[in-house]
PDB file of C-alpha atoms in Angstrom:
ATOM      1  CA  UNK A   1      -8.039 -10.164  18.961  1.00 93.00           C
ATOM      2  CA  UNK A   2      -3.875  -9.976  19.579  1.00 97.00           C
ATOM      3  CA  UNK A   3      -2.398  -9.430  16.342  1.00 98.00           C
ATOM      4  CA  UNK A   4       1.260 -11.059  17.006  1.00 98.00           C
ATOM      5  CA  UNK A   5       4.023 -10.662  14.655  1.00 98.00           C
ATOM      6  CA  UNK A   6       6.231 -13.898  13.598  1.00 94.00           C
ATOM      7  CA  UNK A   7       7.607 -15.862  12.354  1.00 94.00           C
ATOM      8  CA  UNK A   8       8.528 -13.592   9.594  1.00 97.00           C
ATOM      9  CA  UNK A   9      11.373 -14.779   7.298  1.00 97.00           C
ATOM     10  CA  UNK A  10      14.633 -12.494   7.272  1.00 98.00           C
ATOM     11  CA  UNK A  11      13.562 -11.386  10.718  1.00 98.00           C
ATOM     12  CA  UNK A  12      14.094 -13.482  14.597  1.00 99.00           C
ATOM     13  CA  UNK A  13      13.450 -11.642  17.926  1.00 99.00           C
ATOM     14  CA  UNK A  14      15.941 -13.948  19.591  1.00 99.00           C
ATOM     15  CA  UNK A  15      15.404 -12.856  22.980  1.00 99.00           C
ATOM     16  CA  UNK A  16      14.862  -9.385  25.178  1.00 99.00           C
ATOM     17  CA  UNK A  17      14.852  -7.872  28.817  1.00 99.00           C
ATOM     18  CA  UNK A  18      15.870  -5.388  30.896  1.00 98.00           C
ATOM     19  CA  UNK A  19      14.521  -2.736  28.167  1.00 97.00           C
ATOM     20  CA  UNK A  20      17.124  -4.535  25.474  1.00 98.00           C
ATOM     21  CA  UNK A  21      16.144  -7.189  22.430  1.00 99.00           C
ATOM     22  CA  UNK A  22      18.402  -8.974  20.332  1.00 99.00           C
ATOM     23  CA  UNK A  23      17.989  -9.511  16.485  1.00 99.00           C
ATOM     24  CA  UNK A  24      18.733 -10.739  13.756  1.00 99.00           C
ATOM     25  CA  UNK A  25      17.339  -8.001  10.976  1.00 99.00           C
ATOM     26  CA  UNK A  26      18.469  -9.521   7.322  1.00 98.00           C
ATOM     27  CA  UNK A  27      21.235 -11.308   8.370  1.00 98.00           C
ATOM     28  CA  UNK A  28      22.634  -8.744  10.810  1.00 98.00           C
ATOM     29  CA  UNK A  29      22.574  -9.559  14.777  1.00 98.00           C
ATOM     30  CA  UNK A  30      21.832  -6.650  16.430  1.00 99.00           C
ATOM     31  CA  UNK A  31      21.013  -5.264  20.421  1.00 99.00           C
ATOM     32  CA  UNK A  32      18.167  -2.406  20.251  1.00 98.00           C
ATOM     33  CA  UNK A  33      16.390  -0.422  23.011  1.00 97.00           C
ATOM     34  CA  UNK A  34      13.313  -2.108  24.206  1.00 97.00           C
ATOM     35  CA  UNK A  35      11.479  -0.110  27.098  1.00 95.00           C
ATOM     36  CA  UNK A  36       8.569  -3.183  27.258  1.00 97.00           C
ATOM     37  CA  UNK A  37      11.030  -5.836  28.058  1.00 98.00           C
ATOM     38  CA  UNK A  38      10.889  -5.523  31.765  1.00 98.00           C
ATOM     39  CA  UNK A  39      11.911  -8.856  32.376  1.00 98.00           C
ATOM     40  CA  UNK A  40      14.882 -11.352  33.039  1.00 98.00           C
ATOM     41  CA  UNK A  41      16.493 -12.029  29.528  1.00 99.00           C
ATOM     42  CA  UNK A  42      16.569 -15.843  28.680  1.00 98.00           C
ATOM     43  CA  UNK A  43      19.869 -16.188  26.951  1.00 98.00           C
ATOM     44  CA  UNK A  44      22.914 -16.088  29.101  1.00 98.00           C
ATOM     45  CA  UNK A  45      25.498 -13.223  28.412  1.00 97.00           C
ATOM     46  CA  UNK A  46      27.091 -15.506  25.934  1.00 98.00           C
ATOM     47  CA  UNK A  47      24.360 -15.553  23.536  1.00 98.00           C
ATOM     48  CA  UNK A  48      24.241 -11.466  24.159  1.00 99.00           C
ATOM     49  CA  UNK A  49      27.752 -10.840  23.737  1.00 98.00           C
ATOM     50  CA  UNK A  50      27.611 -12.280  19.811  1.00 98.00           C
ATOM     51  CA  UNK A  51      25.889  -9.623  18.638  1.00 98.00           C
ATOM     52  CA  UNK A  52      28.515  -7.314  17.155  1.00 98.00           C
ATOM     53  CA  UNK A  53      26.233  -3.950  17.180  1.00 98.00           C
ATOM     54  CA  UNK A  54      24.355  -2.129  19.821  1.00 98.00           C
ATOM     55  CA  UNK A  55      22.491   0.435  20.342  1.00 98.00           C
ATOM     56  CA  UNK A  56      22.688   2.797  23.905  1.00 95.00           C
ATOM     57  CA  UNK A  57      19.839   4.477  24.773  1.00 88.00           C
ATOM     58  CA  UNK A  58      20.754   8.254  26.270  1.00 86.00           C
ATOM     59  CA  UNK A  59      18.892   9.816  28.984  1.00 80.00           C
ATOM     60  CA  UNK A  60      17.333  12.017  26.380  1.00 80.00           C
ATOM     61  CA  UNK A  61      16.037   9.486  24.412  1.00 74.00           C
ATOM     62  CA  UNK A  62      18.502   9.678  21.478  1.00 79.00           C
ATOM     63  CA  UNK A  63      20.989   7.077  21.087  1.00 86.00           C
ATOM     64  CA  UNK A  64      24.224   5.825  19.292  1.00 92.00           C
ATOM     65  CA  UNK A  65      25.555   2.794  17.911  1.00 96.00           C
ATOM     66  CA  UNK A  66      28.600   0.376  19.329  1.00 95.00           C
ATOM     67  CA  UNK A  67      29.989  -1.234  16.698  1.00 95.00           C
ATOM     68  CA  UNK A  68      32.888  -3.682  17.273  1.00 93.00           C
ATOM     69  CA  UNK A  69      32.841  -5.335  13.316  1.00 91.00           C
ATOM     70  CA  UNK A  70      32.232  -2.029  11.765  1.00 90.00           C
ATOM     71  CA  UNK A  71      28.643  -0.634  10.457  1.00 92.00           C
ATOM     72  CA  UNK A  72      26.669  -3.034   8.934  1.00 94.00           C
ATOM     73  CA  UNK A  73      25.243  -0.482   6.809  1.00 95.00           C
ATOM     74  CA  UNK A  74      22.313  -0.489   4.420  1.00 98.00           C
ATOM     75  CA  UNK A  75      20.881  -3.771   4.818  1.00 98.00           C
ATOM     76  CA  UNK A  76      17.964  -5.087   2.371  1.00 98.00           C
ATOM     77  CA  UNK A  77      14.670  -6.694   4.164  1.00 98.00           C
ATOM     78  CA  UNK A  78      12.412  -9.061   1.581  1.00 98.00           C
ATOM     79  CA  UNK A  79       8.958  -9.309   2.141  1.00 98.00           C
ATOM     80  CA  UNK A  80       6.415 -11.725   0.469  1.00 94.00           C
ATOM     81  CA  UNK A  81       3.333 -10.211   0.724  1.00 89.00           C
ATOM     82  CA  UNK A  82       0.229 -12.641   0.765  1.00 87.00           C
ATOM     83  CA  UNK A  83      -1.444 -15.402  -1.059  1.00 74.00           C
ATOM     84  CA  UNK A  84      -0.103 -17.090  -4.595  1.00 65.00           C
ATOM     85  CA  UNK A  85       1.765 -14.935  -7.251  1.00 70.00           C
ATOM     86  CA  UNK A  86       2.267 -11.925  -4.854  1.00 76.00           C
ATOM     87  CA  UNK A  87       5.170  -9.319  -5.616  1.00 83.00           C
ATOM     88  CA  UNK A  88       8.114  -9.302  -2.993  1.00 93.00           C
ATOM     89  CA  UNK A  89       9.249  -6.208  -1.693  1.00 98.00           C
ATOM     90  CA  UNK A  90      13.002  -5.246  -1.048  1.00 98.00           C
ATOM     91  CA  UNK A  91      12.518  -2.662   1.980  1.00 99.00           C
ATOM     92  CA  UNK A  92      15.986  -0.884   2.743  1.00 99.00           C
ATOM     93  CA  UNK A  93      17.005  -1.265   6.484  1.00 99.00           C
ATOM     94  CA  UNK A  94      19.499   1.213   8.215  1.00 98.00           C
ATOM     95  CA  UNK A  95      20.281   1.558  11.804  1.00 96.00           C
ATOM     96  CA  UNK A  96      19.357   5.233  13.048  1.00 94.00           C
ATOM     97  CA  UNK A  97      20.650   6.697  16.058  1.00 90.00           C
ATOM     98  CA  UNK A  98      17.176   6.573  17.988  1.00 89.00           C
ATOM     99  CA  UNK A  99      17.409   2.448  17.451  1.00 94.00           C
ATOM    100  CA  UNK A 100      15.122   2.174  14.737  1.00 95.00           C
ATOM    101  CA  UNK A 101      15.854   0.197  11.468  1.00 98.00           C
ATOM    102  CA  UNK A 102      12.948   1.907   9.149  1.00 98.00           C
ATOM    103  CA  UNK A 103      10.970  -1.191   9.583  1.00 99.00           C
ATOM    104  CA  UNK A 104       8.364  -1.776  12.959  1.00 98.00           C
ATOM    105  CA  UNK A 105       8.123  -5.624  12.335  1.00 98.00           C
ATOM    106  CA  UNK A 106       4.578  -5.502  15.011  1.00 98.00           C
ATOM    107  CA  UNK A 107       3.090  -4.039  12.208  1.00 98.00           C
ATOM    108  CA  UNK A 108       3.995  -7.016   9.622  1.00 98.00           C
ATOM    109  CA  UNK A 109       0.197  -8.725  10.226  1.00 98.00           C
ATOM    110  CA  UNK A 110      -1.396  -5.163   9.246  1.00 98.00           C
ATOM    111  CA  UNK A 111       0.648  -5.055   6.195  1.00 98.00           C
ATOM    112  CA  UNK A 112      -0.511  -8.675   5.282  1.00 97.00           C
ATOM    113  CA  UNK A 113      -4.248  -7.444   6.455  1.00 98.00           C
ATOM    114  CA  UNK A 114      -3.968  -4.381   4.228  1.00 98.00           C
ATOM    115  CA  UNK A 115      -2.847  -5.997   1.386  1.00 97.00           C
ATOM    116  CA  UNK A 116      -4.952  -8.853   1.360  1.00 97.00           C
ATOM    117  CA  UNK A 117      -7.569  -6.558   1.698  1.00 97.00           C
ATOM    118  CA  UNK A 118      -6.383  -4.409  -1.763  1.00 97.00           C
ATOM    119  CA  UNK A 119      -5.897  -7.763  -3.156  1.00 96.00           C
ATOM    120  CA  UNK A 120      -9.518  -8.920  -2.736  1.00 96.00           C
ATOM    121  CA  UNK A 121     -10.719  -5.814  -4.046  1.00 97.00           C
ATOM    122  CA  UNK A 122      -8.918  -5.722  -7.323  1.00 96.00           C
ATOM    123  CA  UNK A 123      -9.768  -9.200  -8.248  1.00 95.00           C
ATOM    124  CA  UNK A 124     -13.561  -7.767  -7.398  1.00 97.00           C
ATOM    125  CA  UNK A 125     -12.674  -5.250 -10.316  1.00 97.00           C
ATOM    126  CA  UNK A 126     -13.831  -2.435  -7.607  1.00 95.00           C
ATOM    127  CA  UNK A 127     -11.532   0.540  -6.719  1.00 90.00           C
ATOM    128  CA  UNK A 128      -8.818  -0.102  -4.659  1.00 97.00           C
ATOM    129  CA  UNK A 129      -7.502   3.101  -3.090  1.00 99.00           C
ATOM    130  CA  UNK A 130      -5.697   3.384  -0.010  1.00 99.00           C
ATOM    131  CA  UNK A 131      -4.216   6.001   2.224  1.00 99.00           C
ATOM    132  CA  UNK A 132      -1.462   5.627   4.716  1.00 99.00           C
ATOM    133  CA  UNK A 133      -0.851   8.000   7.474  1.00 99.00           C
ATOM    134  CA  UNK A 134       2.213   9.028   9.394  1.00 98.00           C
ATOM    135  CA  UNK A 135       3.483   6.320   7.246  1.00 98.00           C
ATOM    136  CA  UNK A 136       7.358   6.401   7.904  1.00 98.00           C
ATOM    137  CA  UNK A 137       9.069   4.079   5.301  1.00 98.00           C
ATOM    138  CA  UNK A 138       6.220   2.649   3.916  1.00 98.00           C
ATOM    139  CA  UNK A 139       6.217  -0.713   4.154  1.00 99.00           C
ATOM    140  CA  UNK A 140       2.151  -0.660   4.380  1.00 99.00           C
ATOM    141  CA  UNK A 141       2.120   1.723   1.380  1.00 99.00           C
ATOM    142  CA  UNK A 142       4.280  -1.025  -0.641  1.00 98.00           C
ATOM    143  CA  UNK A 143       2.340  -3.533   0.882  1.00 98.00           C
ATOM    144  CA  UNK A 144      -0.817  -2.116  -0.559  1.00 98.00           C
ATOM    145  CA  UNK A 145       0.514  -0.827  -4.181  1.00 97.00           C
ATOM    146  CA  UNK A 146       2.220  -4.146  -5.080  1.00 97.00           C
ATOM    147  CA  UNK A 147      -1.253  -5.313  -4.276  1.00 96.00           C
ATOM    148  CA  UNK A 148      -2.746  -3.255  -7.034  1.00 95.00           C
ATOM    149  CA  UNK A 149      -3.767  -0.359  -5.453  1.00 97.00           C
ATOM    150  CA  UNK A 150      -3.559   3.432  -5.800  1.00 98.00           C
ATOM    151  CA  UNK A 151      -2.015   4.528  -2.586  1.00 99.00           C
ATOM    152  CA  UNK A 152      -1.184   7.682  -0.517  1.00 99.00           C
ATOM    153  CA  UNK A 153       1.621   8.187   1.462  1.00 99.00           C
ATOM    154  CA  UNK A 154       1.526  10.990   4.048  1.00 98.00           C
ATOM    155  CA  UNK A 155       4.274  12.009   6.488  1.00 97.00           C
ATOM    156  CA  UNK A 156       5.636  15.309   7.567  1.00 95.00           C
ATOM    157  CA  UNK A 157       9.300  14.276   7.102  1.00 96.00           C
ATOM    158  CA  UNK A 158      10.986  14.448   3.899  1.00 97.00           C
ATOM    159  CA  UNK A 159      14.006  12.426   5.123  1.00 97.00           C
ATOM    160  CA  UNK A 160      11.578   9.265   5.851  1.00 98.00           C
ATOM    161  CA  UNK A 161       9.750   9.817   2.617  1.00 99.00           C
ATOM    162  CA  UNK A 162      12.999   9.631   0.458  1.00 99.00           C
ATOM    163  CA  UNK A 163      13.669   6.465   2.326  1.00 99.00           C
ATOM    164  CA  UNK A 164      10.469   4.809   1.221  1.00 99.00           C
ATOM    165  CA  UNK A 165      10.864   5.906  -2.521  1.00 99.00           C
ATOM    166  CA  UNK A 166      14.068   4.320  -2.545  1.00 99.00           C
ATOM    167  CA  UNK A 167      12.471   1.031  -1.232  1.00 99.00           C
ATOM    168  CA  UNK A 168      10.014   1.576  -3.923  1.00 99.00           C
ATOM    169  CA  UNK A 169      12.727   1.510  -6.457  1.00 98.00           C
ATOM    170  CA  UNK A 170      14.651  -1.340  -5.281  1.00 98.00           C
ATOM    171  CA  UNK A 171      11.127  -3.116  -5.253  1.00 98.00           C
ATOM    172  CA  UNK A 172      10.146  -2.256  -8.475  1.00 97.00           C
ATOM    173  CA  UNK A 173       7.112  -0.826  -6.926  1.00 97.00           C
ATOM    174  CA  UNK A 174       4.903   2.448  -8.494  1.00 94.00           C
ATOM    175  CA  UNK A 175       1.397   3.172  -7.745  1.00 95.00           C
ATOM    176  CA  UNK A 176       2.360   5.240  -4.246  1.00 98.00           C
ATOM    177  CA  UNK A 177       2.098   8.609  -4.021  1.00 99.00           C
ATOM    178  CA  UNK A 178       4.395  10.362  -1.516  1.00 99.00           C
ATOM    179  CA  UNK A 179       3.337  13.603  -0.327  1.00 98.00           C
ATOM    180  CA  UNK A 180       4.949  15.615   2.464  1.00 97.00           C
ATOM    181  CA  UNK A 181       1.971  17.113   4.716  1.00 96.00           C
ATOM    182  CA  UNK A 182       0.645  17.305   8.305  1.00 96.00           C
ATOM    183  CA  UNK A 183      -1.792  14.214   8.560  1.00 97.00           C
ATOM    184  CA  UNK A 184      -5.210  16.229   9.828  1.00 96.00           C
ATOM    185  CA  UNK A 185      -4.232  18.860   7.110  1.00 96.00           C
ATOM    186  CA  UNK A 186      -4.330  16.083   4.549  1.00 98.00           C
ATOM    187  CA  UNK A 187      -7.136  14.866   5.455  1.00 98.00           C
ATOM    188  CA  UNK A 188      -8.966  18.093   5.718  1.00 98.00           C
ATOM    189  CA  UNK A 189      -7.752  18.701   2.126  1.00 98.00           C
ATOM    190  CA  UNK A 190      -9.254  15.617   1.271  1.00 99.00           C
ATOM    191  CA  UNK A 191     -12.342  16.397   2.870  1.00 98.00           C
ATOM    192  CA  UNK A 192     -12.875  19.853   0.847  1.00 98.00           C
ATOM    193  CA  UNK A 193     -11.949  17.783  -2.376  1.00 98.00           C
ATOM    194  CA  UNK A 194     -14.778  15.166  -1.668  1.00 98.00           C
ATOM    195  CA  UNK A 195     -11.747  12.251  -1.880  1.00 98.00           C
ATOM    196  CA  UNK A 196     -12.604   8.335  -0.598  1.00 99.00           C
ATOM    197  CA  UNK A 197     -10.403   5.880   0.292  1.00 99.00           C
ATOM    198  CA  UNK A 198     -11.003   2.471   0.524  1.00 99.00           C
ATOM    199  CA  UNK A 199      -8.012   1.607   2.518  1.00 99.00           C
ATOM    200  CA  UNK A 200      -7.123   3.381   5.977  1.00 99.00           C
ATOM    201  CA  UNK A 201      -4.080   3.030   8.120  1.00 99.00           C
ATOM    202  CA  UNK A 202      -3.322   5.489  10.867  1.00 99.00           C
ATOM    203  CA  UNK A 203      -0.579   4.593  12.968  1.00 98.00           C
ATOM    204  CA  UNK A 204      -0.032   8.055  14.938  1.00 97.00           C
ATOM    205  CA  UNK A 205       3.275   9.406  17.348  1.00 95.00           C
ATOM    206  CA  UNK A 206       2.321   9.794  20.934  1.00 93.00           C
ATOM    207  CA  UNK A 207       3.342  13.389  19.767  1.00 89.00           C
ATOM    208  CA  UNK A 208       5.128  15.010  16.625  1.00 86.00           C
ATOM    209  CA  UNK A 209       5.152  18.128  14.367  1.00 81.00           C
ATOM    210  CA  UNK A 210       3.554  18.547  11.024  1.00 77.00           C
ATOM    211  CA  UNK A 211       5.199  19.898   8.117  1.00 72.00           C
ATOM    212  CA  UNK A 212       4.553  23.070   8.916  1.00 75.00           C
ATOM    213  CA  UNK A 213       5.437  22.908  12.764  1.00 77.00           C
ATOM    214  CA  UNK A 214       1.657  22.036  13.869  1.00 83.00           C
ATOM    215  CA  UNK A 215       1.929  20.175  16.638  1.00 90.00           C
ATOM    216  CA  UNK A 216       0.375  16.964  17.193  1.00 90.00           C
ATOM    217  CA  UNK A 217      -0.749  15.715  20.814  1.00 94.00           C
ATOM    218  CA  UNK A 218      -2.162  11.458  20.904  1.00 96.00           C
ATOM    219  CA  UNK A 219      -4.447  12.895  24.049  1.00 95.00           C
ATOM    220  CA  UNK A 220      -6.026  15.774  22.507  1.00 96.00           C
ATOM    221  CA  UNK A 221      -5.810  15.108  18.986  1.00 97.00           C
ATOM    222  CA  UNK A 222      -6.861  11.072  18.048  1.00 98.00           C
ATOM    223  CA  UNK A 223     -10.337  11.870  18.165  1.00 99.00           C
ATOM    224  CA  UNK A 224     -10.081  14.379  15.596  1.00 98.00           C
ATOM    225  CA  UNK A 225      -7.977  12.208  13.639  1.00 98.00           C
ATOM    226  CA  UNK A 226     -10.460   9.864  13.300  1.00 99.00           C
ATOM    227  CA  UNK A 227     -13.713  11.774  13.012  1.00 99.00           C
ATOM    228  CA  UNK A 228     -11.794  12.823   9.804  1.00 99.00           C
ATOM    229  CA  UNK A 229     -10.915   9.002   8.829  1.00 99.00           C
ATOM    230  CA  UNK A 230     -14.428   8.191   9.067  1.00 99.00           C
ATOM    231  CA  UNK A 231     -15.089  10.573   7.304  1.00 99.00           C
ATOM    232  CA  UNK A 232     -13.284   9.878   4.332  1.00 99.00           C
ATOM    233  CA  UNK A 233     -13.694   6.152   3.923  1.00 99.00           C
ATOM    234  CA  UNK A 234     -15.243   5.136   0.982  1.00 98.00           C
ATOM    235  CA  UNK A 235     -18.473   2.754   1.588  1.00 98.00           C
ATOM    236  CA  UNK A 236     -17.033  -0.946   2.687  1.00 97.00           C
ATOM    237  CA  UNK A 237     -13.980   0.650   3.212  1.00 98.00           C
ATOM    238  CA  UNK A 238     -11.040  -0.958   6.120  1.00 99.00           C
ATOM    239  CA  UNK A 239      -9.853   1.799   8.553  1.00 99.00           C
ATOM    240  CA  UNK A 240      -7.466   0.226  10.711  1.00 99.00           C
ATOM    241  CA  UNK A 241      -5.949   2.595  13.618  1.00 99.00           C
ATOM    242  CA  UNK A 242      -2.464   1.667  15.457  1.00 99.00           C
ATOM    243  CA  UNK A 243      -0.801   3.247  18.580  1.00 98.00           C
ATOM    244  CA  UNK A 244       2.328   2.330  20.390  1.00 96.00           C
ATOM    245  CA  UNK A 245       1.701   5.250  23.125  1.00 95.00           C
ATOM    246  CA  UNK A 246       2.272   4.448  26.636  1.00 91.00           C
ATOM    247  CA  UNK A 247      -1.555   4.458  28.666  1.00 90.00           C
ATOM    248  CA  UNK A 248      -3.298   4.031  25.243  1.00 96.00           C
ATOM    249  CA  UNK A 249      -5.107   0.878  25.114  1.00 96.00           C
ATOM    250  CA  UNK A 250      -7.278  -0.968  22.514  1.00 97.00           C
ATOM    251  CA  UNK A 251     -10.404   0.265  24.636  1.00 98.00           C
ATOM    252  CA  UNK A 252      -9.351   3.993  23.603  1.00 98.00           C
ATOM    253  CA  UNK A 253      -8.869   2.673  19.892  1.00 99.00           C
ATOM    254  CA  UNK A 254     -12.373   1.307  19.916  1.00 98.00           C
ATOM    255  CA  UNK A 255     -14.116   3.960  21.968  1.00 98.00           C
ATOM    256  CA  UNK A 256     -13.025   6.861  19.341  1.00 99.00           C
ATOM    257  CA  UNK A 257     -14.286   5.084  16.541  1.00 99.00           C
ATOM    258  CA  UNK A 258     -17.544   4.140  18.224  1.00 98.00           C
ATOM    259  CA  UNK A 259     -17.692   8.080  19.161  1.00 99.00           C
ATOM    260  CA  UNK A 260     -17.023   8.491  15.136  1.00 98.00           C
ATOM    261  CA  UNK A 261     -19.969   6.221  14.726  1.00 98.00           C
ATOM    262  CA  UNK A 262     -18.110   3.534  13.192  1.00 98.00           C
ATOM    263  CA  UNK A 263     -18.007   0.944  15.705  1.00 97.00           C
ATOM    264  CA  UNK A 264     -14.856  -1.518  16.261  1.00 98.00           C
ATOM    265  CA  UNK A 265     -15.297  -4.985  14.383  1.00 96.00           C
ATOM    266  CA  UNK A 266     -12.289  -5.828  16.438  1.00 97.00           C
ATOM    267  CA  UNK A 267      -8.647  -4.969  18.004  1.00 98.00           C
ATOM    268  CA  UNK A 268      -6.510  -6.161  20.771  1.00 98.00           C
ATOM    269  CA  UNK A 269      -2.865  -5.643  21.704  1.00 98.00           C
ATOM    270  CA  UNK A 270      -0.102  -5.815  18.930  1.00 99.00           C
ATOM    271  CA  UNK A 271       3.367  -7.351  19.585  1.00 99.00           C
ATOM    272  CA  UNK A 272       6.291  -9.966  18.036  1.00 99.00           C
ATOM    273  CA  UNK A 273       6.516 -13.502  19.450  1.00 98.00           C
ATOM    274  CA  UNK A 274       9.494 -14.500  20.352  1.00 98.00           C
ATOM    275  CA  UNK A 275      11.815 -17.473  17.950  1.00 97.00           C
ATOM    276  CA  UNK A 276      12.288 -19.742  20.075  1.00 94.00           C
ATOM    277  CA  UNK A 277      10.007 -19.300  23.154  1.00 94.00           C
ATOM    278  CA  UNK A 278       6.117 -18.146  23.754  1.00 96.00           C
ATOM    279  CA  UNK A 279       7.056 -15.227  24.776  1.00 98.00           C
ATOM    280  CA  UNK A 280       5.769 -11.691  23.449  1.00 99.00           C
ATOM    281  CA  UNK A 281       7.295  -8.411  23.434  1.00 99.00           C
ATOM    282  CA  UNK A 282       3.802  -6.013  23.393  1.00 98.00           C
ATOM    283  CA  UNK A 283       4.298  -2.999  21.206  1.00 98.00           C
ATOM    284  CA  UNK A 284       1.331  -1.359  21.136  1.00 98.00           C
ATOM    285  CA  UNK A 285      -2.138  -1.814  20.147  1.00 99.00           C
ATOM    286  CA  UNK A 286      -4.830  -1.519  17.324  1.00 99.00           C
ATOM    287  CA  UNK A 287      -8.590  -1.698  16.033  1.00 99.00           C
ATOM    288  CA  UNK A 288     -10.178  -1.874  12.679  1.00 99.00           C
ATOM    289  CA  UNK A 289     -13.548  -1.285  11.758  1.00 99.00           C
ATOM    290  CA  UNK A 290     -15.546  -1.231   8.512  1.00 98.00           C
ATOM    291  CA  UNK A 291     -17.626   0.894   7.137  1.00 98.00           C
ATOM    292  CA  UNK A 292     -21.082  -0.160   6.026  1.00 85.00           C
TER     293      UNK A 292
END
């Protein structure tokens, strides 16, 4: 099953093409980088031309912003998680030079899913304890503590984890833990220590560093990474596995975990539908399976 994005409120993919998107992120209309739009944009240059900041992808990869209104600066994304009585979250949005906002609004359905999931557990009075790798910002890790649960945030960079405990704050948000470590060495710590989690989301780079300069590798390393997931899921525990890798497809998302011996219960492509039209910008993929 395709998990598609939108609409989400405070957030409109107005249109894309020729490896650009326009946006409107909390109020501010915006052109990023977009590699997947291969296409013919809809909107004439007109509609293009409004947006007042852009972002120009270098032949490195890096980028830098075009503003003709001056910086929008730090910009403040709400997000009302699911079902009656749920907290909202303020998540803190700022333009970095690579294009990226802090926020990967594909991913908005698994934050829901994870959530809802937390949710249904607490009200179940059973443990509720959920672990969030390479989590960036940590909008799933807010998603799943203003749920109820006990949550741990793991990602090698202290710059992104500062980042999500100031969206904590503005939230009003505790229950995460934030810890700076290499994802395998986590979980191999966790491992050793006997730990369970009853929430899973790994949403690995197609390659990175650890905190201590080990070196991670989608190709040789997924399989690994989930052997250890598997490992540590508590009984009726949600493992839900992303990638946004070129070549890696929800087949190769399935396959590892069936190799794990936790077989898919489903996946599919993820991506954000467009405001105004059908279309879809793809941005990746993802499977979940559950254990027991």
């Amino acid at each position: 099953m395709d998990l598609i994005a939108g609409p989400i409120p405070g957030y409109e993919l107005l249109d894309s093409g020729e490896a650009r998107k326009l946006e409107r992120i909390a109020g501010a209309l915006v052109i990023r980088p977009s590699p997947a739009a291969l296409w013919r944009p809809r909107l004439d240059q007109r509609a293009w031309s409004e947006a007042p900041s852009e972002c120009i992808r270098n032949a490195d990869g890096s980028g830098q912003w075009q503003h003709r209104r001056g910086d929008p600066g730090e910009l403040r994304f709400a997000w009302q998680g699911p079902g009656n009585g749920a907290r909202a979250l303020t998540l803190l949005v700022r333009f970095t030079a690579f294009g990226h906002c802090g926020l990967f609004f594909e991913q908005e359905p698994v934050w829901r899913l994870l959530a809802e999931r937390i949710a249904t557990l607490r009200a179940a009075g059973k443990p509720a304890k959920g672990l969030n790798l390479f989590g960036y910002t940590g909008a799933a890790s807010l998603a799943m503590a203003a749920a109820g649960g006990e949550v741990y945030h793991v990602d090698s960079a202290r710059g992104v984890l500062t980042w999500g405990k100031e969206s904590a704050a503005a939230s009003a948000v505790d229950g995460v833990r934030w810890v700076q470590e290499d994802a395998r060495a986590f979980l191999a710590l966790s491992r050793r220590k006997g730990f369970r989690y009853d929430c899973i989301l790994a949403d690995p780079p197609s390659w990175g560093h650890g905190a201590d300069k080990q070196v991670w590798k989608i190709e040789e390393h997924l399989q690994g990474l989930v052997d250890d997931c598997v490992a540590v899921l508590a009984d009726g525990g949600l493992l839900v596995l992303c990638a946004h890798s070129p070549g890696v497809q929800h087949a190769a998302l399935a396959n590892a975990l069936g190799a794990a011996g936790l077989p898919a219960r489903e996946g599919g492509d993820l991506g954000v539908r467009h405001q105004e039209d059908p279309r879809v910008l793809p941005a990746g993929c993802w499977a979940v399976a559950e254990k027991g």
